[in-house]
mmCIF file of C-alpha atoms and ligand atoms in Angstrom:
data_model
loop_
_atom_site.group_PDB
_atom_site.id
_atom_site.type_symbol
_atom_site.label_atom_id
_atom_site.label_comp_id
_atom_site.label_asym_id
_atom_site.label_seq_id
_atom_site.Cartn_x
_atom_site.Cartn_y
_atom_site.Cartn_z
ATOM 1 C CA MET H 19 29.000 23.186 -1.854
ATOM 2 C CA THR H 20 31.354 23.328 0.994
ATOM 3 C CA ASP H 21 33.230 20.071 1.876
ATOM 4 C CA ILE H 22 32.699 18.732 5.047
ATOM 5 C CA ASP H 23 36.041 18.320 6.676
ATOM 6 C CA LEU H 24 35.753 14.875 8.319
ATOM 7 C CA SER H 25 39.459 15.097 9.477
ATOM 8 C CA GLN H 26 38.214 17.547 12.300
ATOM 9 C CA THR H 27 36.766 13.997 13.994
ATOM 10 C CA GLY H 28 39.897 11.977 12.842
ATOM 11 C CA GLU H 29 36.932 10.105 10.749
ATOM 12 C CA SER H 30 38.148 7.992 7.708
ATOM 13 C CA ARG H 31 34.823 5.645 7.390
ATOM 14 C CA PRO H 32 32.181 7.044 5.162
ATOM 15 C CA LEU H 33 28.771 7.826 6.906
ATOM 16 C CA TYR H 34 25.861 5.711 5.613
ATOM 17 C CA ILE H 35 22.537 7.962 5.294
ATOM 18 C CA PRO H 36 19.978 5.915 3.194
ATOM 19 C CA VAL H 37 16.740 7.774 2.101
ATOM 20 C CA ILE H 38 13.382 6.079 2.850
ATOM 21 C CA LEU H 39 10.498 6.540 0.439
ATOM 22 C CA GLY H 40 7.588 6.352 2.892
ATOM 23 C CA THR H 41 4.604 5.421 0.572
ATOM 24 C CA VAL H 42 3.602 2.439 -1.474
ATOM 25 C CA ARG H 43 0.952 4.390 -3.556
ATOM 26 C CA LYS H 44 0.565 3.671 -7.239
ATOM 27 C CA GLY H 45 1.655 6.757 -9.077
ATOM 28 C CA ARG H 46 3.323 8.602 -6.134
ATOM 29 C CA MET H 47 4.750 11.699 -6.888
ATOM 30 C CA SER H 48 7.083 11.056 -3.520
ATOM 31 C CA GLU H 49 9.396 9.074 -5.726
ATOM 32 C CA HIS H 50 10.725 11.742 -7.602
ATOM 33 C CA PRO H 51 11.781 13.958 -4.565
ATOM 34 C CA ALA H 52 13.206 10.767 -3.059
ATOM 35 C CA ARG H 53 15.256 9.969 -6.082
ATOM 36 C CA LEU H 54 16.522 13.475 -6.096
ATOM 37 C CA MET H 55 17.250 13.556 -2.672
ATOM 38 C CA THR H 56 19.391 10.197 -2.995
ATOM 39 C CA ALA H 57 21.132 11.539 -5.796
ATOM 40 C CA GLU H 58 22.068 14.737 -3.776
ATOM 41 C CA VAL H 59 23.231 12.818 -0.571
ATOM 42 C CA ALA H 60 25.483 10.540 -3.073
ATOM 43 C CA LYS H 61 27.085 13.776 -4.157
ATOM 44 C CA ARG H 62 28.367 14.521 -0.640
ATOM 45 C CA PRO H 63 32.235 13.359 0.052
ATOM 46 C CA MET H 64 32.587 10.385 2.398
ATOM 47 C CA VAL H 65 28.540 9.476 2.315
ATOM 48 C CA GLU H 66 27.120 6.292 1.077
ATOM 49 C CA THR H 67 23.330 6.195 0.485
ATOM 50 C CA GLU H 68 20.847 4.091 -1.013
ATOM 51 C CA LEU H 69 16.962 4.514 -1.621
ATOM 52 C CA ILE H 70 14.998 2.276 0.559
ATOM 53 C CA ASP H 71 11.464 2.084 -0.858
ATOM 54 C CA ILE H 72 8.869 0.795 1.519
ATOM 55 C CA ALA H 73 6.897 -0.595 -1.433
ATOM 56 C CA HIS H 74 9.896 -3.256 -1.571
ATOM 57 C CA LEU H 75 9.888 -4.444 1.776
ATOM 58 C CA PRO H 76 7.842 -7.252 3.244
ATOM 59 C CA LEU H 77 4.606 -5.180 5.120
ATOM 60 C CA PRO H 78 2.747 -7.784 6.915
ATOM 61 C CA VAL H 79 -0.541 -6.104 8.365
ATOM 62 C CA ASP H 80 -1.417 -8.888 10.682
ATOM 63 C CA ASP H 81 0.916 -7.835 13.343
ATOM 64 C CA ALA H 82 2.875 -4.701 14.215
ATOM 65 C CA GLY H 83 6.005 -3.450 15.687
ATOM 66 C CA GLN H 84 9.287 -5.308 16.232
ATOM 67 C CA ALA H 85 7.058 -8.383 15.533
ATOM 68 C CA ILE H 86 7.442 -7.691 11.809
ATOM 69 C CA LYS H 87 10.828 -6.778 11.771
ATOM 70 C CA ASP H 88 12.637 -7.371 8.236
ATOM 71 C CA PRO H 89 16.444 -8.577 8.970
ATOM 72 C CA GLU H 90 17.645 -6.419 5.997
ATOM 73 C CA PHE H 91 15.868 -3.405 6.781
ATOM 74 C CA ALA H 92 17.057 -3.626 10.398
ATOM 75 C CA SER H 93 20.518 -4.340 9.401
ATOM 76 C CA LYS H 94 20.318 -1.011 7.356
ATOM 77 C CA MET H 95 18.769 0.694 10.215
ATOM 78 C CA MET H 96 21.758 -0.385 12.333
ATOM 79 C CA ARG H 97 24.207 0.697 9.761
ATOM 80 C CA ALA H 98 22.938 4.016 9.164
ATOM 81 C CA ASP H 99 24.359 7.214 10.806
ATOM 82 C CA ALA H 100 21.337 9.171 9.736
ATOM 83 C CA LEU H 101 18.235 8.814 7.795
ATOM 84 C CA VAL H 102 16.404 11.114 5.306
ATOM 85 C CA ILE H 103 12.490 10.353 5.440
ATOM 86 C CA VAL H 104 10.523 11.361 2.610
ATOM 87 C CA SER H 105 6.952 11.921 3.776
ATOM 88 C CA PRO H 106 3.944 12.370 1.838
ATOM 89 C CA GLU H 107 1.090 14.402 3.136
ATOM 90 C CA TYR H 108 -1.999 12.330 3.418
ATOM 91 C CA ASN H 109 -5.213 14.145 4.907
ATOM 92 C CA HIS H 110 -3.117 16.532 6.791
ATOM 93 C CA GLY H 111 -0.942 13.530 8.258
ATOM 94 C CA TYR H 112 1.755 11.290 7.401
ATOM 95 C CA SER H 113 1.686 7.972 5.540
ATOM 96 C CA GLY H 114 0.495 4.894 7.932
ATOM 97 C CA LEU H 115 2.718 2.566 6.301
ATOM 98 C CA LEU H 116 5.571 4.537 6.620
ATOM 99 C CA LYS H 117 4.745 4.575 10.418
ATOM 100 C CA HIS H 118 4.353 0.744 10.221
ATOM 101 C CA VAL H 119 7.585 0.339 8.625
ATOM 102 C CA LEU H 120 9.341 2.642 11.268
ATOM 103 C CA ASP H 121 7.731 0.902 14.169
ATOM 104 C CA SER H 122 9.146 -2.352 13.114
ATOM 105 C CA CYS H 123 12.743 -1.339 14.602
ATOM 106 C CA LEU H 124 13.701 0.400 17.847
ATOM 107 C CA LYS H 125 17.344 0.181 19.117
ATOM 108 C CA GLU H 126 18.611 0.439 15.736
ATOM 109 C CA TYR H 127 17.676 4.204 15.610
ATOM 110 C CA ILE H 128 19.019 5.483 19.020
ATOM 111 C CA HIS H 129 21.436 8.360 18.682
ATOM 112 C CA LYS H 130 21.042 8.565 14.996
ATOM 113 C CA ALA H 131 20.203 11.930 13.015
ATOM 114 C CA VAL H 132 16.980 12.242 10.956
ATOM 115 C CA GLY H 133 15.804 14.738 8.524
ATOM 116 C CA ILE H 134 12.465 14.729 7.046
ATOM 117 C CA VAL H 135 11.281 15.801 3.641
ATOM 118 C CA GLY H 136 7.521 16.657 2.957
ATOM 119 C CA VAL H 137 5.856 16.109 -0.055
ATOM 120 C CA SER H 138 2.324 17.502 -0.907
ATOM 121 C CA GLY H 139 -0.180 18.279 -3.671
ATOM 122 C CA GLY H 140 -0.977 21.239 -1.817
ATOM 123 C CA THR H 141 0.860 24.503 -0.831
ATOM 124 C CA PHE H 142 2.261 23.327 2.615
ATOM 125 C CA GLY H 143 4.820 21.112 1.517
ATOM 126 C CA GLY H 144 3.895 18.096 3.934
ATOM 127 C CA THR H 145 4.475 20.214 6.892
ATOM 128 C CA ARG H 146 1.583 19.152 8.723
ATOM 129 C CA GLY H 147 2.828 15.474 8.275
ATOM 130 C CA ILE H 148 6.421 16.436 9.503
ATOM 131 C CA GLN H 149 5.114 18.005 12.544
ATOM 132 C CA ASP H 150 3.122 14.946 13.442
ATOM 133 C CA LEU H 151 6.347 12.873 12.698
ATOM 134 C CA LEU H 152 8.559 14.715 15.115
ATOM 135 C CA PRO H 153 7.221 13.289 18.337
ATOM 136 C CA VAL H 154 7.462 9.785 16.521
ATOM 137 C CA MET H 155 10.959 10.566 15.636
ATOM 138 C CA ARG H 156 11.742 11.492 19.437
ATOM 139 C CA GLU H 157 10.088 7.956 20.840
ATOM 140 C CA LEU H 158 12.189 6.130 18.215
ATOM 141 C CA GLY H 159 15.594 7.733 19.672
ATOM 142 C CA LEU H 160 16.155 9.673 16.189
ATOM 143 C CA VAL H 161 17.372 12.906 16.658
ATOM 144 C CA THR H 162 15.708 15.356 14.586
ATOM 145 C CA ILE H 163 17.535 18.445 12.584
ATOM 146 C CA PHE H 164 15.990 21.867 12.611
ATOM 147 C CA TRP H 165 15.833 21.977 8.658
ATOM 148 C CA ASP H 166 13.355 20.203 6.648
ATOM 149 C CA VAL H 167 12.868 20.173 2.808
ATOM 150 C CA ASN H 168 9.135 20.891 1.424
ATOM 151 C CA PHE H 169 7.993 20.102 -1.752
ATOM 152 C CA ALA H 170 4.733 21.966 -2.030
ATOM 153 C CA ASN H 171 2.626 21.708 -5.357
ATOM 154 C CA VAL H 172 4.616 18.654 -6.204
ATOM 155 C CA TYR H 173 2.767 18.038 -9.218
ATOM 156 C CA ASN H 174 4.174 21.074 -10.803
ATOM 157 C CA LEU H 175 7.789 20.606 -9.510
ATOM 158 C CA PHE H 176 8.921 17.637 -11.479
ATOM 159 C CA ALA H 177 8.680 16.558 -15.241
ATOM 160 C CA SER H 178 7.459 13.330 -15.836
ATOM 161 C CA ASP H 179 10.624 11.637 -16.314
ATOM 162 C CA GLY H 180 11.603 12.935 -12.681
ATOM 163 C CA THR H 181 13.556 16.128 -13.832
ATOM 164 C CA LEU H 182 13.350 18.745 -11.171
ATOM 165 C CA LEU H 183 11.625 21.986 -12.594
ATOM 166 C CA ASP H 184 12.468 24.466 -9.775
ATOM 167 C CA GLU H 185 16.071 24.584 -9.178
ATOM 168 C CA THR H 186 15.939 26.984 -6.302
ATOM 169 C CA MET H 187 14.943 23.645 -4.276
ATOM 170 C CA LEU H 188 18.789 22.810 -4.454
ATOM 171 C CA ALA H 189 20.151 25.632 -2.283
ATOM 172 C CA ARG H 190 17.398 24.420 0.548
ATOM 173 C CA ILE H 191 18.470 20.549 -0.171
ATOM 174 C CA ASP H 192 22.152 21.544 0.354
ATOM 175 C CA GLN H 193 21.469 23.394 3.664
ATOM 176 C CA PHE H 194 19.369 20.526 4.868
ATOM 177 C CA LEU H 195 22.042 17.936 3.978
ATOM 178 C CA LYS H 196 25.019 19.807 5.591
ATOM 179 C CA GLU H 197 23.027 20.238 8.973
ATOM 180 C CA LEU H 198 22.166 16.431 8.678
ATOM 181 C CA ILE H 199 25.804 15.454 7.891
ATOM 182 C CA TRP H 200 27.000 17.532 10.804
ATOM 183 C CA MET H 201 24.447 15.817 13.026
ATOM 184 C CA ALA H 202 25.363 12.443 11.730
ATOM 185 C CA GLN H 203 29.083 12.814 12.360
ATOM 186 C CA THR H 204 28.688 14.542 15.723
ATOM 187 C CA LEU H 205 26.360 11.681 16.771
ATOM 188 C CA ARG H 206 28.615 8.881 15.585
ATOM 189 C CA TYR H 207 31.477 10.450 17.574
ATOM 190 C CA GLY H 208 29.080 10.506 20.439
ATOM 191 C CA ARG H 209 27.967 6.955 20.155
ATOM 192 C CA GLU H 210 31.484 5.796 19.708
ATOM 193 C CA HIS H 211 33.520 7.823 22.409
ATOM 194 C CA ILE H 212 31.064 9.259 25.001
ATOM 195 C CA GLY H 213 29.580 6.676 27.533
ATOM 196 C CA LEU H 214 26.031 6.931 28.810
ATOM 197 C CA GLU H 215 25.933 5.787 32.503
HETATM 198 C C1 FMN N 303 -4.709 9.721 0.639
HETATM 199 C C2 FMN N 303 -4.404 10.969 0.368
HETATM 200 C C3 FMN N 303 -4.761 12.127 1.024
HETATM 201 C C4 FMN N 303 -4.017 13.355 0.622
HETATM 202 N N1 FMN N 303 -4.183 14.415 1.489
HETATM 203 C C5 FMN N 303 -3.486 15.395 0.920
HETATM 204 C C6 FMN N 303 -3.514 16.799 2.111
HETATM 205 O O1 FMN N 303 -3.982 16.586 3.074
HETATM 206 N N2 FMN N 303 -2.888 17.752 1.547
HETATM 207 C C7 FMN N 303 -2.248 17.911 0.463
HETATM 208 O O2 FMN N 303 -1.487 18.761 -0.011
HETATM 209 N N3 FMN N 303 -2.212 16.592 -0.269
HETATM 210 C C8 FMN N 303 -2.655 15.468 -0.167
HETATM 211 N N4 FMN N 303 -2.677 14.600 -0.886
HETATM 212 C C9 FMN N 303 -1.797 14.725 -2.237
HETATM 213 C C10 FMN N 303 -0.392 14.099 -1.832
HETATM 214 O O3 FMN N 303 0.198 15.125 -1.062
HETATM 215 C C11 FMN N 303 0.196 14.120 -3.141
HETATM 216 O O4 FMN N 303 -0.378 13.118 -4.039
HETATM 217 C C12 FMN N 303 1.736 14.195 -3.102
HETATM 218 O O5 FMN N 303 2.436 13.850 -4.301
HETATM 219 C C13 FMN N 303 2.327 12.915 -1.997
HETATM 220 O O6 FMN N 303 1.919 11.948 -2.038
HETATM 221 P P1 FMN N 303 2.183 10.747 -3.138
HETATM 222 O O7 FMN N 303 3.540 10.735 -2.864
HETATM 223 O O8 FMN N 303 1.292 9.386 -2.946
HETATM 224 O O9 FMN N 303 1.582 11.265 -4.602
HETATM 225 C C14 FMN N 303 -3.410 13.355 -0.617
HETATM 226 C C15 FMN N 303 -3.309 12.091 -1.296
HETATM 227 C C16 FMN N 303 -3.746 10.967 -0.833
HETATM 228 C C17 FMN N 303 -3.456 9.753 -1.706
#
């Protein structure tokens, strides 16, 4: 891994890039990719991360949008320079509760980078859900990168203790994170130095 040279932007503050685990399903396999992604982000110099598990958020279903904003989640979104969203494929789409959580914030996301990690039991690695999430990201003000990570056939990719069984995934994750960190740095510079009339 080549270290990102943060001195190019004169930046001395670490980036904050949390990983959102986008399902509450009991027995969810997406937890393994989410934990792996969090560990991989944590290895990057000058980057802080944490796993945000939507199963641990208050998720009222008698209202929607910013009316159900959770202050702690919102403050993490405000602090974030980029997001990694782990998106399981459910019936060729994304998780409804992931969308419900994302809808609870708006201004917090604007001009922040986002990368999506698809997870599926089948061979497409969550691609169909990712494609459907892209216009949602745009409406939220997030800026998508052009790399995804796809965990296809996920039941064969991890041991029951969460150990990754296919190390070829790591090269893809590395490319994805390099791009995400570049975009996060660039957008932070833009937010802080370039005005918008
Ligand atoms: C309601 C539901 C729908 C699903 N639909 C698909 C699907 O369309 N394509 C697919 O490859 N896997 C599908 N799966 C399997 C999941 O993609 C698989 O369990 C994967 O690990 C991600 O979800 P999980 O984190 O809940 O396990 C579905 C699973 C559930 C619970």
